[in-house]
CSV table of C-alpha atoms in Angstrom, one decimal:
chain,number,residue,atom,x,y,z
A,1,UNK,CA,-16.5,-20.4,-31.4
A,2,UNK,CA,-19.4,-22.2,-29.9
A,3,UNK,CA,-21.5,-20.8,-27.4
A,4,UNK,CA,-20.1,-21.8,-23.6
A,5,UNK,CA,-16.5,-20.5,-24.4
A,6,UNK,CA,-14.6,-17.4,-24.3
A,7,UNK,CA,-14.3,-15.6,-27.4
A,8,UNK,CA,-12.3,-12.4,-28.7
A,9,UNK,CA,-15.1,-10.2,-28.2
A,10,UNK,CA,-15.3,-10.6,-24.8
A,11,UNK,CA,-12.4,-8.8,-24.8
A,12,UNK,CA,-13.3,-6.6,-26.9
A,13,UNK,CA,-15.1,-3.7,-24.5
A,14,UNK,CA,-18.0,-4.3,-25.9
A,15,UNK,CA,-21.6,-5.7,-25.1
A,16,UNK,CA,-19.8,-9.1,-25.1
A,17,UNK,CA,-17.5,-8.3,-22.3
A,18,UNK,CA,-19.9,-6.3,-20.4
A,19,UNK,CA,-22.3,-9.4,-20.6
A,20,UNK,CA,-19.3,-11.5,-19.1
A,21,UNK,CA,-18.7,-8.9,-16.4
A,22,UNK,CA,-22.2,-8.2,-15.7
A,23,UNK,CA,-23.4,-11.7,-15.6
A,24,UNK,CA,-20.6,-13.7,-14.4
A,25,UNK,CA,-17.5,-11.5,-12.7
A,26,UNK,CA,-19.7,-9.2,-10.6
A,27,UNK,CA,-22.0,-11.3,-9.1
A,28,UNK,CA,-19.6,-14.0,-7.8
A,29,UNK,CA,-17.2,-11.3,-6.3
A,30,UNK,CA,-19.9,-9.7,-4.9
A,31,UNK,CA,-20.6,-5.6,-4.5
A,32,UNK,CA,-17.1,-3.8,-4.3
A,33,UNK,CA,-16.8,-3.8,-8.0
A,34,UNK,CA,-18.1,-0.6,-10.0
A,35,UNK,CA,-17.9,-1.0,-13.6
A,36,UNK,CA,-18.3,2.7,-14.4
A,37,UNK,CA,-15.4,3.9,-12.4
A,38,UNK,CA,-11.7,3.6,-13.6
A,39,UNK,CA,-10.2,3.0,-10.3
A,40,UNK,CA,-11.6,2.2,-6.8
A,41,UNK,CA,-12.1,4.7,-4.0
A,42,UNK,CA,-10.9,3.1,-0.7
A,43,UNK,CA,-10.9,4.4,3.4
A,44,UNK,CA,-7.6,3.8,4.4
A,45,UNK,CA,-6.9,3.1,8.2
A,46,UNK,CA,-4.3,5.4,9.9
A,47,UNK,CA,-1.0,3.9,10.2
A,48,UNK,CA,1.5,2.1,7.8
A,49,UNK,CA,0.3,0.5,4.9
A,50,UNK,CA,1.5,-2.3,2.9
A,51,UNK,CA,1.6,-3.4,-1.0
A,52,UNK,CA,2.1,-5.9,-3.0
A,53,UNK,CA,1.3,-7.6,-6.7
A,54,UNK,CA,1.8,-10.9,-8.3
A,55,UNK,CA,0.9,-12.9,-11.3
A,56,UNK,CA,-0.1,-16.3,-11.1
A,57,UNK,CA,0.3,-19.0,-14.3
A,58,UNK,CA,-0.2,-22.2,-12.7
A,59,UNK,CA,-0.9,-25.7,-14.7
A,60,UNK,CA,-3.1,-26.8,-14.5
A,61,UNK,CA,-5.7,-24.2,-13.7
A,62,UNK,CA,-7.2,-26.7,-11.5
A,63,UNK,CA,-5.5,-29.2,-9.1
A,64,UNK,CA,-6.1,-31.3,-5.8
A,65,UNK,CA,-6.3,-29.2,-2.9
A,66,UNK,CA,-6.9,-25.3,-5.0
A,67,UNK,CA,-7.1,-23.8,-8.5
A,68,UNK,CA,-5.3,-20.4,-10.0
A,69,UNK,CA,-8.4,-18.3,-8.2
A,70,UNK,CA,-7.5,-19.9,-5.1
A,71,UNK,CA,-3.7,-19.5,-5.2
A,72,UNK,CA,-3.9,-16.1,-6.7
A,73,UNK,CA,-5.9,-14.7,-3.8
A,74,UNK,CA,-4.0,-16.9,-1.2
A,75,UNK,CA,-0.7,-15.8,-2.8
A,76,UNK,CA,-1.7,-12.0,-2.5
A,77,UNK,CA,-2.9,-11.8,1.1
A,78,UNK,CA,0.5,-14.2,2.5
A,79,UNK,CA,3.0,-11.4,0.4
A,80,UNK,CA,1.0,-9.1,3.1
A,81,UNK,CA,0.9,-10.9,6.1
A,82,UNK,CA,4.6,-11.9,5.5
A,83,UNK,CA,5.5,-8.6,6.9
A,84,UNK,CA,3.0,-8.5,9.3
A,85,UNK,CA,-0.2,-6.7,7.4
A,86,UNK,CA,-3.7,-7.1,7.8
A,87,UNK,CA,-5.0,-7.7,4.0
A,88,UNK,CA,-8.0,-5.4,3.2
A,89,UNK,CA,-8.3,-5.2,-0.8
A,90,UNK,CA,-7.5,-6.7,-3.8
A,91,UNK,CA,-7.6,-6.1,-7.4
A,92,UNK,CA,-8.0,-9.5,-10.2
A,93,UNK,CA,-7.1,-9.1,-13.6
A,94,UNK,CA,-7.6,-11.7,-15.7
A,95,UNK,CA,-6.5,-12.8,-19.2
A,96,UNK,CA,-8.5,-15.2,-20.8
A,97,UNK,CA,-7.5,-17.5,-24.0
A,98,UNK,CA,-10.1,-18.0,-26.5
A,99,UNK,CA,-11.4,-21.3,-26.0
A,100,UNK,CA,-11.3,-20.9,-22.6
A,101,UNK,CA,-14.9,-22.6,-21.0
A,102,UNK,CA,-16.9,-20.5,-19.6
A,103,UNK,CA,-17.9,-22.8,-17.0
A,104,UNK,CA,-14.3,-23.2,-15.9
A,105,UNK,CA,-14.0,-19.5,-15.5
A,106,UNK,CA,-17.0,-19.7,-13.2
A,107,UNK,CA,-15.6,-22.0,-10.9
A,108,UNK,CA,-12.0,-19.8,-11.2
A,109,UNK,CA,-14.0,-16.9,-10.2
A,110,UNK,CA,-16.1,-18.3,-7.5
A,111,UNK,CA,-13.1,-19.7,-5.6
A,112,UNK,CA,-11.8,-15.9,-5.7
A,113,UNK,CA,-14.8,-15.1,-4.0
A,114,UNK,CA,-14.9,-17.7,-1.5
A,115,UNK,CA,-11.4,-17.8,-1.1
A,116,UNK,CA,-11.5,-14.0,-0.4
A,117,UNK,CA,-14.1,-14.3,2.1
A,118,UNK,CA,-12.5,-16.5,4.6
A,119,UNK,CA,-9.4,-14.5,3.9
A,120,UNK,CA,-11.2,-11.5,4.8
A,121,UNK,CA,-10.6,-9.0,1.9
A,122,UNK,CA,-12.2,-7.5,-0.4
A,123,UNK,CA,-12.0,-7.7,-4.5
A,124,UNK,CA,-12.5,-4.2,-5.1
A,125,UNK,CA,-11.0,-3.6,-8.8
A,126,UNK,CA,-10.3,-5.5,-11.7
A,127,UNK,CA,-9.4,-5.8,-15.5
A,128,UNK,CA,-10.7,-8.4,-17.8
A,129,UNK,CA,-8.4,-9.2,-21.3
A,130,UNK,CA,-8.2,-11.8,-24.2
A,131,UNK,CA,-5.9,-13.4,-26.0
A,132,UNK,CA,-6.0,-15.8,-29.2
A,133,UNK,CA,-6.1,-19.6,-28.9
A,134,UNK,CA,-3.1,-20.9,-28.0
A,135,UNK,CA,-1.6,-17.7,-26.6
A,136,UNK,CA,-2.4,-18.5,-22.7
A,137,UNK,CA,-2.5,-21.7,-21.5
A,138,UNK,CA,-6.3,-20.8,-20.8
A,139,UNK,CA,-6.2,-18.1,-18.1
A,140,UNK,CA,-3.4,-15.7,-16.2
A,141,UNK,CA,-4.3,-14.1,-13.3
A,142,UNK,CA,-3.0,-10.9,-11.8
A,143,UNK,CA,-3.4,-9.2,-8.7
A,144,UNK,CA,-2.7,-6.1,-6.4
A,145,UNK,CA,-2.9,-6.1,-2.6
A,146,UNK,CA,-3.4,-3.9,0.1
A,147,UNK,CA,-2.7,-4.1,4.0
A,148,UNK,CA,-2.6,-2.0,7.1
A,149,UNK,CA,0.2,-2.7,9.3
A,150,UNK,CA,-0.6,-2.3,12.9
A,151,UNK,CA,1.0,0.1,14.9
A,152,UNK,CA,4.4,-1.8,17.0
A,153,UNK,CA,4.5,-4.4,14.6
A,154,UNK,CA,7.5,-4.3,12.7
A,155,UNK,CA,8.4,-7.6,10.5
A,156,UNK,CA,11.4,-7.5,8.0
A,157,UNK,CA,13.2,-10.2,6.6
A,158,UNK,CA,16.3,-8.2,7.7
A,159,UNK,CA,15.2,-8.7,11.3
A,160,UNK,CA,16.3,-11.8,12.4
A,161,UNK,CA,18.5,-11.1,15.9
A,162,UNK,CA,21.2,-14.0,17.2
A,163,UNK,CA,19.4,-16.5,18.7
A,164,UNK,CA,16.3,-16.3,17.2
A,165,UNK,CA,14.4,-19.3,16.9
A,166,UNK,CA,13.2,-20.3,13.5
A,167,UNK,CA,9.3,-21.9,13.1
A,168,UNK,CA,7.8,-23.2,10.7
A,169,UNK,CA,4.2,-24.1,10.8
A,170,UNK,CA,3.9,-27.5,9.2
A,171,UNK,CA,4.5,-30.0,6.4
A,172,UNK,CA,6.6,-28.7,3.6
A,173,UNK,CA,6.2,-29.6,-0.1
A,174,UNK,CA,2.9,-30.3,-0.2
A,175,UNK,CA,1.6,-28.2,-3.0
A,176,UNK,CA,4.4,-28.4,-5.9
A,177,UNK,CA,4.1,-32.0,-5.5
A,178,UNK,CA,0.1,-31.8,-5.6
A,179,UNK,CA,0.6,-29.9,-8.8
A,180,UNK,CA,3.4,-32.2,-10.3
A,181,UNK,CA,0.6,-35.5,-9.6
A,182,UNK,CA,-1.8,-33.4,-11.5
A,183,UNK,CA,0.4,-33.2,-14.2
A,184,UNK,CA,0.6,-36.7,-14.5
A,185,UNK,CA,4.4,-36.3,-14.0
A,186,UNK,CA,4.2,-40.1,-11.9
A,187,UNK,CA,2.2,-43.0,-12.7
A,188,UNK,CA,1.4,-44.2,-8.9
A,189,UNK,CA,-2.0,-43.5,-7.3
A,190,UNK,CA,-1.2,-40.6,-4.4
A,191,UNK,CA,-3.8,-38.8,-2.4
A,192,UNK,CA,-1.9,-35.2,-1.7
A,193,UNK,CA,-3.7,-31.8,-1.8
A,194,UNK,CA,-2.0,-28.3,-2.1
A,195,UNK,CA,-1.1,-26.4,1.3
A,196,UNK,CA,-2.6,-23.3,-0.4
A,197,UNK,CA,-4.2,-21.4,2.3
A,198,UNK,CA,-4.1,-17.8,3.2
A,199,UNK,CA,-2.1,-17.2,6.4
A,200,UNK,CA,-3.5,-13.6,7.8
A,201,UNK,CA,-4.9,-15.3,10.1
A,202,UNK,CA,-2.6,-17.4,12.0
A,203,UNK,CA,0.3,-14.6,11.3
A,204,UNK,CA,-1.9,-12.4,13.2
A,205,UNK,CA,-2.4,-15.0,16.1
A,206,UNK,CA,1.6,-15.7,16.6
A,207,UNK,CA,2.0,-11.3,16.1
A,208,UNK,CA,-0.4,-11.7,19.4
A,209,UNK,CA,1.5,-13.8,21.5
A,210,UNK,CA,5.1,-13.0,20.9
A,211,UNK,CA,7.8,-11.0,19.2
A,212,UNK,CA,8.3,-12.4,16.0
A,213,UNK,CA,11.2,-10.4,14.1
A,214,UNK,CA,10.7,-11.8,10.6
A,215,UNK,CA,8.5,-14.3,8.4
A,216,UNK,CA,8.7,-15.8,4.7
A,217,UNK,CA,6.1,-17.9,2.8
A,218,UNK,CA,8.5,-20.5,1.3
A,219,UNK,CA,6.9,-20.6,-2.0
A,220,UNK,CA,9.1,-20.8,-5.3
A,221,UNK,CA,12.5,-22.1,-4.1
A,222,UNK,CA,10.7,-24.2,-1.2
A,223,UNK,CA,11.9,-23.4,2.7
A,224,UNK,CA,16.0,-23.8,1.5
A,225,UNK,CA,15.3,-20.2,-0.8
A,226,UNK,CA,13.4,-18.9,2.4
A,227,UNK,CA,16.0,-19.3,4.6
A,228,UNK,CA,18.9,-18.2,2.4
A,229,UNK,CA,17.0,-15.1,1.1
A,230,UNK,CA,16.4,-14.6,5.3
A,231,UNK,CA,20.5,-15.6,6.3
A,232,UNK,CA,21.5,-13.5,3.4
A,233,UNK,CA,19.4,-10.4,4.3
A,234,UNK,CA,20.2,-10.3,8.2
A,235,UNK,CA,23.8,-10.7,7.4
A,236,UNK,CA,23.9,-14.1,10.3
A,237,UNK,CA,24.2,-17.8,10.1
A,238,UNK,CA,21.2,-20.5,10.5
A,239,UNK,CA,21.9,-23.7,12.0
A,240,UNK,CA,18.6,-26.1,11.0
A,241,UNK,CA,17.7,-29.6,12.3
A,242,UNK,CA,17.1,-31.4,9.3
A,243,UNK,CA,15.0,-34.4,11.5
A,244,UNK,CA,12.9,-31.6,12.7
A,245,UNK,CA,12.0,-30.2,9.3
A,246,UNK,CA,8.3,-31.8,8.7
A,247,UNK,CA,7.9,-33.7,5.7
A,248,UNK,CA,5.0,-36.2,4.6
A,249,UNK,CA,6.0,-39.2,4.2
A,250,UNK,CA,4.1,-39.0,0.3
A,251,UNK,CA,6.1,-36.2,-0.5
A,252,UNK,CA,9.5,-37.8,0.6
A,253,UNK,CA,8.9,-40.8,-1.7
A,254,UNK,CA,7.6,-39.1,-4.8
A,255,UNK,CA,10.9,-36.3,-4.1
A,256,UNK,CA,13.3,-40.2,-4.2
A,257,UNK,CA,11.8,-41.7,-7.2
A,258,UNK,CA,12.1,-38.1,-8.9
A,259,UNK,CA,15.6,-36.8,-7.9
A,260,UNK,CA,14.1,-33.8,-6.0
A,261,UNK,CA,14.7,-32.4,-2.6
A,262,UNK,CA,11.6,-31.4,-0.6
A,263,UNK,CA,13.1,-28.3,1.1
A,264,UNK,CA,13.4,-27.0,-2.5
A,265,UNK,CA,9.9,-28.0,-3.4
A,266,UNK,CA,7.2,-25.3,-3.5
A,267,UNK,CA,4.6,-24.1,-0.8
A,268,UNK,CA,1.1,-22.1,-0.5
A,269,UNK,CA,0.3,-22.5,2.9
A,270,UNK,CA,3.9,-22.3,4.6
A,271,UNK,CA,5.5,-19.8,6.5
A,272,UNK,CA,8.9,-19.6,8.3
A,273,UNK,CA,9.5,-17.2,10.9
A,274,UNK,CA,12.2,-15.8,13.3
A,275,UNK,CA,10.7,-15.5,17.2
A,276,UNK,CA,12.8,-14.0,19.4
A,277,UNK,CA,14.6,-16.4,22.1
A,278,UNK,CA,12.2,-17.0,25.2
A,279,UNK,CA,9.2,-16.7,23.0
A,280,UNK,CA,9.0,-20.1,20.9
A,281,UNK,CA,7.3,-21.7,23.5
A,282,UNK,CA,3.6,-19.8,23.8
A,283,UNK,CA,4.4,-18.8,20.3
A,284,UNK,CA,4.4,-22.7,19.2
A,285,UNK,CA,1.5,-23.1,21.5
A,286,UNK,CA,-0.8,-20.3,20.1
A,287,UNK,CA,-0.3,-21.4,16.4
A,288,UNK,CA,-1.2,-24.9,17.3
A,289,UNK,CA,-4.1,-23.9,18.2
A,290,UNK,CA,-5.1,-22.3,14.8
A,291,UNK,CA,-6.0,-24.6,12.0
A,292,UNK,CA,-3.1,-23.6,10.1
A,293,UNK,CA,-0.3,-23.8,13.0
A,294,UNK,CA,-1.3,-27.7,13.8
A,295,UNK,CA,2.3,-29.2,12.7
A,296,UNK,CA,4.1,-26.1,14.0
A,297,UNK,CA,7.9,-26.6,15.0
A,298,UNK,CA,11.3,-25.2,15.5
A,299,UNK,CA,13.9,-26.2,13.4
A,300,UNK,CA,16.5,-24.3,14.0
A,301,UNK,CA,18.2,-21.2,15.2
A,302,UNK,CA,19.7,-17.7,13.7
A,303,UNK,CA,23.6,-17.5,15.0
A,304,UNK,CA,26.4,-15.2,14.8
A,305,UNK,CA,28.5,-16.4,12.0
A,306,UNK,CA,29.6,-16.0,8.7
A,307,UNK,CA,26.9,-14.2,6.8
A,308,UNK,CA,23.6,-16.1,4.6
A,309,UNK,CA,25.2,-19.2,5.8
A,310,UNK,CA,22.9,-22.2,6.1
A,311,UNK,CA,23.7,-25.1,7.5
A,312,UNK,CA,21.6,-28.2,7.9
A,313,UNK,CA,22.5,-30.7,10.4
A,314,UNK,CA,21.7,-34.7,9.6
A,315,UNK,CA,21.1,-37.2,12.0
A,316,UNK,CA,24.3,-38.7,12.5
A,317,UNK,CA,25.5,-35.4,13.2
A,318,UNK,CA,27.2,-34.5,9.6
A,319,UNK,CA,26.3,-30.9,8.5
A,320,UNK,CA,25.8,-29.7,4.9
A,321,UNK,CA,25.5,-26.3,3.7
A,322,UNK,CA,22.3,-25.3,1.8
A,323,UNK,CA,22.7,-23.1,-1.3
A,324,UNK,CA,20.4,-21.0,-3.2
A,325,UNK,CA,18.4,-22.9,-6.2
A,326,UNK,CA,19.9,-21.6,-9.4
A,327,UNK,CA,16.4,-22.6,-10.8
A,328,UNK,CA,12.5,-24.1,-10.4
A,329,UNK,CA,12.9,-27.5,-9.6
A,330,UNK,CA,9.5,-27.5,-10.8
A,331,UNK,CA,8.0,-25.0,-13.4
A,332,UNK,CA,4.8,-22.9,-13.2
A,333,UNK,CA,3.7,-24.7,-9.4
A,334,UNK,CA,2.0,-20.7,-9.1
């Protein structure tokens, strides 16, 4: 293997590897990472905490709007702030294919860091495999997270109370579509980037404004999985306005030529959330005001009913009942 790729003995736990760690890994990810410990020692604020881990195989590894370092730290810190958490570490473990350049692993690594940074956690541990040629579709990522959960919050997907109003804060779609240009799945020119974007932030700007009962980051399964998974788990009914669902105009066309439906399309920058009655208003009002929360919008309402029933009302009135996806629409979008 020429020099500039990854090879089996930097997988090997030898000097190799180290070299890779040592020169490459550590220094983008910056000082949390000790190489001669086996796991990392960590000050743990008082009150609840919160876990979570996920694996990320997206293709490509690079794509308009992101790349599988970005998603896989973006993708960590939104399973914590989706019930309520403040994100504080993370752990990356990566399996590398042989052939795999090491310049494309650079950039991979140095969107964890940045991507990290403006999420505000911390890479703190880490594991580093490979794999023969053919075996990986270049790199798999892997990660753990860590939260606190602040005292008198209390976020569950089971929470949703009648009358609940359900948010979500912008255009849906965006990034399985993204992925699916990069793919060269259409022929058409099309500028569209991923949503991917860690939502800490703005979930802790709405937890600061209003009662918000429970949240979901529509990702695999786009917003119809979100809101069956929440109708099904608070054992009510939710009655959507499908003309106030936000969809670009891009993504609606691409979703027509295809034979796709855009509320089944995935997200990395989405949330839906159930705010109590009386507080959509200065909740809608605070998340437009975050960079995230620009396109924010009710769509609909949790009612008494017959229970994980979704129904989406159309313009002319006509209602049609969602249903869970029995698969991807579109594989490997994370």
């Amino acid at each position: 293997m020429p020099e500039g790729f990854v090879t089996m003995a930097h997988g090997g736990g030898g000097t190799r590897m180290q070299q890779l760690l040592r020169d490459l890994i550590f220094p983008a990810l910056g000082g949390d990472l000790d190489a001669a410990e086996d796991a990392a020692c960590l000050d743990a604020p008082d009150g609840r905490m919160a876990f979570t881990t996920d694996s990320f195989v997206v293709k490509p590894l690079f794509f308009s709007g992101g790349d599988i370092g970005k998603l896989a730290v973006c993708g960590t810190v939104n399973d914590l702030a989706m019930v309520g958490a403040r994100p504080l570490y993370i752990t990356l473990s990566l399996i590398l294919e042989e052939g795999l350049p090491i310049a494309d692993l650079e950039k991979v690594i140095v969107s964890v860091s940045g991507t990290a940074a403006s999420a505000g956690v911390r890479v703190v541990a880490g594991d580093t495999k490979v794999v023969e040629s053919g075996k990986a579709d270049g790199l798999y990522v892997n990660t753990a997270g860590i939260g606190v959960i602040p005292d008198g919050v209390n976020v569950t997907i089971a929470g949703v109370g009648p009358g609940d109003s359900l948010i979500v804060n912008g255009f849906i779609g965006d990034h399985g579509i993204a992925v699916l240009k990069d793919r060269g799945a259409f022929s058409f020119d099309m500028a569209l980037d991923s949503d991917c974007a860690p939502l800490s932030g703005l979930v802790s700007t709405m937890l600061g404004v209003g009662d918000i009962h429970a949240l979901r980051d529509p990702t695999r399964g786009g917003l119809a999985a979100a809101l069956k998974e929440m109708a099904g788990a608070s054992a009510l009914a939710l009655e959507i306005d499908e003309e106030a669902i936000p969809v670009r105009e891009e993504v609606n066309a691409v979703c027509e030529v295809l034979g796709l439906d855009p509320l089944y399309v995935a997200n990395e920058g989405k949330l839906l959330a159930a705010v109590a009655a009386g507080d959509e208003e200065q909740v809608i009002n605070a998340m437009k005001g975050h960079p995230l929360g620009a396109d924010a919008r009710v769509i609909g309402r949790a009612v008494s009913g017959k229970s994980g029933r979704v129904t989406l009302t159309g313009p002319l009135g006509a209602g049609r009942l969602l249903r869970m996806p029995s698969g991807e629409q579109l594989p490997r979008i994370c």
